[in-house]
GROMACS .gro file of C-alpha atoms in nm:
model
  207
    1UNK     CA    1  -8.691 -22.721   2.874
    2UNK     CA    2  -9.026 -22.703   3.032
    3UNK     CA    3  -8.858 -22.722   3.369
    4UNK     CA    4  -8.621 -22.437   3.284
    5UNK     CA    5  -8.883 -22.203   3.146
    6UNK     CA    6  -9.057 -22.145   3.474
    7UNK     CA    7  -8.728 -22.065   3.631
    8UNK     CA    8  -8.646 -21.827   3.349
    9UNK     CA    9  -8.981 -21.660   3.395
   10UNK     CA   10  -8.928 -21.648   3.767
   11UNK     CA   11  -8.586 -21.498   3.718
   12UNK     CA   12  -8.729 -21.254   3.465
   13UNK     CA   13  -9.005 -21.157   3.704
   14UNK     CA   14  -8.759 -21.126   3.983
   15UNK     CA   15  -8.538 -20.916   3.761
   16UNK     CA   16  -8.836 -20.706   3.657
   17UNK     CA   17  -8.945 -20.674   4.014
   18UNK     CA   18  -8.593 -20.582   4.112
   19UNK     CA   19  -8.574 -20.335   3.829
   20UNK     CA   20  -8.913 -20.196   3.927
   21UNK     CA   21  -8.806 -20.182   4.291
   22UNK     CA   22  -8.484 -20.009   4.204
   23UNK     CA   23  -8.672 -19.777   3.965
   24UNK     CA   24  -8.922 -19.697   4.238
   25UNK     CA   25  -8.641 -19.647   4.487
   26UNK     CA   26  -8.467 -19.421   4.241
   27UNK     CA   27  -8.789 -19.237   4.176
   28UNK     CA   28  -8.845 -19.199   4.550
   29UNK     CA   29  -8.493 -19.076   4.589
   30UNK     CA   30  -8.539 -18.833   4.303
   31UNK     CA   31  -8.870 -18.724   4.453
   32UNK     CA   32  -8.712 -18.676   4.793
   33UNK     CA   33  -8.430 -18.491   4.629
   34UNK     CA   34  -8.676 -18.279   4.435
   35UNK     CA   35  -8.869 -18.209   4.755
   36UNK     CA   36  -8.547 -18.118   4.931
   37UNK     CA   37  -8.458 -17.892   4.641
   38UNK     CA   38  -8.808 -17.742   4.652
   39UNK     CA   39  -8.775 -17.681   5.025
   40UNK     CA   40  -8.432 -17.536   4.966
   41UNK     CA   41  -8.576 -17.320   4.689
   42UNK     CA   42  -8.856 -17.210   4.921
   43UNK     CA   43  -8.597 -17.134   5.190
   44UNK     CA   44  -8.389 -16.943   4.938
   45UNK     CA   45  -8.702 -16.758   4.822
   46UNK     CA   46  -8.781 -16.675   5.183
   47UNK     CA   47  -8.425 -16.556   5.235
   48UNK     CA   48  -8.449 -16.360   4.911
   49UNK     CA   49  -8.772 -16.199   5.028
   50UNK     CA   50  -8.613 -16.115   5.362
   51UNK     CA   51  -8.309 -15.978   5.180
   52UNK     CA   52  -8.535 -15.767   4.958
   53UNK     CA   53  -8.720 -15.643   5.265
   54UNK     CA   54  -8.388 -15.558   5.430
   55UNK     CA   55  -8.274 -15.385   5.111
   56UNK     CA   56  -8.602 -15.191   5.100
   57UNK     CA   57  -8.568 -15.109   5.470
   58UNK     CA   58  -8.210 -15.001   5.417
   59UNK     CA   59  -8.325 -14.796   5.119
   60UNK     CA   60  -8.579 -14.625   5.341
   61UNK     CA   61  -8.311 -14.571   5.602
   62UNK     CA   62  -8.077 -14.434   5.336
   63UNK     CA   63  -8.356 -14.207   5.212
   64UNK     CA   64  -8.426 -14.099   5.570
   65UNK     CA   65  -8.056 -14.047   5.629
   66UNK     CA   66  -8.034 -13.848   5.304
   67UNK     CA   67  -8.322 -13.634   5.420
   68UNK     CA   68  -8.152 -13.601   5.757
   69UNK     CA   69  -7.832 -13.498   5.583
   70UNK     CA   70  -8.027 -13.240   5.381
   71UNK     CA   71  -8.182 -13.105   5.701
   72UNK     CA   72  -7.839 -13.108   5.863
   73UNK     CA   73  -7.696 -12.913   5.571
   74UNK     CA   74  -7.981 -12.665   5.599
   75UNK     CA   75  -7.920 -12.632   5.973
   76UNK     CA   76  -7.550 -12.586   5.913
   77UNK     CA   77  -7.624 -12.317   5.656
   78UNK     CA   78  -7.862 -12.150   5.899
   79UNK     CA   79  -7.604 -12.171   6.178
   80UNK     CA   80  -7.340 -12.027   5.945
   81UNK     CA   81  -7.578 -11.749   5.842
   82UNK     CA   82  -7.663 -11.676   6.206
   83UNK     CA   83  -7.293 -11.678   6.291
   84UNK     CA   84  -7.222 -11.432   6.011
   85UNK     CA   85  -7.511 -11.212   6.124
   86UNK     CA   86  -7.386 -11.230   6.482
   87UNK     CA   87  -7.037 -11.127   6.370
   88UNK     CA   88  -7.183 -10.838   6.170
   89UNK     CA   89  -7.396 -10.732   6.466
   90UNK     CA   90  -7.091 -10.760   6.692
   91UNK     CA   91  -6.894 -10.537   6.454
   92UNK     CA   92  -7.185 -10.292   6.440
   93UNK     CA   93  -7.210 -10.294   6.819
   94UNK     CA   94  -6.836 -10.235   6.848
   95UNK     CA   95  -6.863  -9.951   6.597
   96UNK     CA   96  -7.160  -9.803   6.783
   97UNK     CA   97  -6.975  -9.844   7.113
   98UNK     CA   98  -6.674  -9.666   6.966
   99UNK     CA   99  -6.898  -9.386   6.841
  100UNK     CA  100  -7.069  -9.369   7.180
  101UNK     CA  101  -6.730  -9.355   7.353
  102UNK     CA  102  -6.617  -9.078   7.119
  103UNK     CA  103  -6.944  -8.893   7.170
  104UNK     CA  104  -6.911  -8.934   7.546
  105UNK     CA  105  -6.555  -8.806   7.532
  106UNK     CA  106  -6.666  -8.509   7.319
  107UNK     CA  107  -6.953  -8.441   7.560
  108UNK     CA  108  -6.713  -8.453   7.852
  109UNK     CA  109  -6.476  -8.217   7.670
  110UNK     CA  110  -6.762  -7.978   7.589
  111UNK     CA  111  -6.885  -8.004   7.948
  112UNK     CA  112  -6.534  -7.937   8.075
  113UNK     CA  113  -6.500  -7.632   7.845
  114UNK     CA  114  -6.847  -7.515   7.950
  115UNK     CA  115  -6.761  -7.559   8.316
  116UNK     CA  116  -6.433  -7.378   8.262
  117UNK     CA  117  -6.608  -7.091   8.083
  118UNK     CA  118  -6.871  -7.081   8.356
  119UNK     CA  119  -6.601  -7.068   8.623
  120UNK     CA  120  -6.415  -6.803   8.426
  121UNK     CA  121  -6.731  -6.597   8.380
  122UNK     CA  122  -6.818  -6.637   8.748
  123UNK     CA  123  -6.466  -6.532   8.847
  124UNK     CA  124  -6.485  -6.239   8.606
  125UNK     CA  125  -6.823  -6.139   8.745
  126UNK     CA  126  -6.694  -6.163   9.100
  127UNK     CA  127  -6.384  -5.965   9.004
  128UNK     CA  128  -6.601  -5.710   8.822
  129UNK     CA  129  -6.827  -5.682   9.125
  130UNK     CA  130  -6.527  -5.630   9.349
  131UNK     CA  131  -6.388  -5.374   9.109
  132UNK     CA  132  -6.725  -5.199   9.092
  133UNK     CA  133  -6.749  -5.203   9.469
  134UNK     CA  134  -6.399  -5.062   9.494
  135UNK     CA  135  -6.475  -4.794   9.235
  136UNK     CA  136  -6.801  -4.710   9.413
  137UNK     CA  137  -6.629  -4.684   9.751
  138UNK     CA  138  -6.349  -4.468   9.608
  139UNK     CA  139  -6.605  -4.243   9.438
  140UNK     CA  140  -6.806  -4.213   9.762
  141UNK     CA  141  -6.484  -4.123   9.946
  142UNK     CA  142  -6.421  -3.852   9.683
  143UNK     CA  143  -6.774  -3.723   9.741
  144UNK     CA  144  -6.703  -3.709  10.115
  145UNK     CA  145  -6.383  -3.513  10.047
  146UNK     CA  146  -6.574  -3.272   9.821
  147UNK     CA  147  -6.850  -3.228  10.079
  148UNK     CA  148  -6.589  -3.167  10.355
  149UNK     CA  149  -6.414  -2.909  10.136
  150UNK     CA  150  -6.747  -2.732  10.074
  151UNK     CA  151  -6.827  -2.722  10.443
  152UNK     CA  152  -6.486  -2.582  10.530
  153UNK     CA  153  -6.513  -2.325  10.252
  154UNK     CA  154  -6.859  -2.218  10.372
  155UNK     CA  155  -6.736  -2.198  10.734
  156UNK     CA  156  -6.431  -1.988  10.655
  157UNK     CA  157  -6.609  -1.770  10.400
  158UNK     CA  158  -6.929  -1.730  10.596
  159UNK     CA  159  -7.142  -1.891  10.327
  160UNK     CA  160  -7.494  -2.017  10.374
  161UNK     CA  161  -7.640  -2.356  10.290
  162UNK     CA  162  -7.779  -2.215   9.966
  163UNK     CA  163  -7.447  -2.090   9.832
  164UNK     CA  164  -7.290  -2.298   9.553
  165UNK     CA  165  -6.911  -2.307   9.537
  166UNK     CA  166  -6.701  -2.352   9.225
  167UNK     CA  167  -6.418  -2.603   9.190
  168UNK     CA  168  -6.175  -2.317   9.221
  169UNK     CA  169  -6.341  -2.205   9.549
  170UNK     CA  170  -6.287  -2.538   9.722
  171UNK     CA  171  -5.958  -2.632   9.553
  172UNK     CA  172  -5.750  -2.497   9.845
  173UNK     CA  173  -5.933  -2.735  10.075
  174UNK     CA  174  -5.870  -3.043   9.859
  175UNK     CA  175  -5.570  -3.281   9.869
  176UNK     CA  176  -5.321  -3.151   9.618
  177UNK     CA  177  -5.557  -2.857   9.564
  178UNK     CA  178  -5.715  -3.043   9.273
  179UNK     CA  179  -6.062  -3.179   9.205
  180UNK     CA  180  -6.068  -3.558   9.246
  181UNK     CA  181  -6.172  -3.774   8.952
  182UNK     CA  182  -6.434  -4.048   8.968
  183UNK     CA  183  -6.253  -4.381   8.917
  184UNK     CA  184  -6.554  -4.499   8.715
  185UNK     CA  185  -6.536  -4.207   8.473
  186UNK     CA  186  -6.828  -4.016   8.624
  187UNK     CA  187  -6.861  -3.636   8.654
  188UNK     CA  188  -6.900  -3.462   8.989
  189UNK     CA  189  -7.150  -3.187   9.066
  190UNK     CA  190  -7.071  -2.981   9.378
  191UNK     CA  191  -7.427  -2.850   9.441
  192UNK     CA  192  -7.510  -2.604   9.722
  193UNK     CA  193  -7.344  -2.617  10.060
  194UNK     CA  194  -7.657  -2.773  10.213
  195UNK     CA  195  -7.678  -3.044   9.943
  196UNK     CA  196  -7.435  -3.332   9.915
  197UNK     CA  197  -7.219  -3.345   9.602
  198UNK     CA  198  -7.326  -3.602   9.340
  199UNK     CA  199  -7.172  -3.825   9.073
  200UNK     CA  200  -7.322  -3.887   8.728
  201UNK     CA  201  -7.287  -4.264   8.768
  202UNK     CA  202  -7.592  -4.433   8.930
  203UNK     CA  203  -7.510  -4.590   9.264
  204UNK     CA  204  -7.226  -4.347   9.339
  205UNK     CA  205  -7.421  -4.172   9.610
  206UNK     CA  206  -7.297  -4.019   9.932
  207UNK     CA  207  -7.518  -4.147  10.210
   0.00000   0.00000   0.00000
C-alpha cells in the first residue's frame, strides 16, 4: 500500500499537471481567440468608421448635388424666362418691323402722290404759262392790227397824230370790219393816232 500511494500521488499530480496544462492551453487558446476577436472587432470598428465617413462624405456629396440641382433648376428657370422674353421681344420686333414696313409703304405712297401732284402742278403751270404767252401774243397781234388800222385811217382821212379815231372809224380797215377781242378778256383803248393802242390787261403791251 505504501508502495502504491506514491504512484497514486504521482499519477494524481501528473493528472493535475495535465489538467492544468490543458486548462492553460485552453485558456491560451481562448485568450488568442479573444484577441483575434478583439482585433476583428477593431477591424470591424475601423471599417465601420470608414463606412460612416463614406456615408458622411456621400451625404455631403448628395447635399452638394442637391444644391447643384437647385442651382440647375434656377438656371433652367432663368433660361426659360430669358427664352420667353426673347420670344416676346422677337414678336415685338416683328410687329414693329411690320408697322415700319406699313409706314414706309404709306410714306412711299404719300411721296408718290406728292410727286404726282407736283408734276401735275408743274405741267399745269407750264401749260398755263404757254397759254398766257399765247394769249399775250394774240393780244399783241390784235394791238398791231388796231394800230395799223389807225394809221391807214389817218393816212386816208388826212388825220394828225393827235386825232383819236372811234371803233367805227377804223372798222373798215379791220379784218371782217369788226373790232378784235382780247383773248384774255381785256378791253382795248384805241388812243390817238400817234399813241399805240393799249389793253387793260398788264403785260399786253405793243412794243
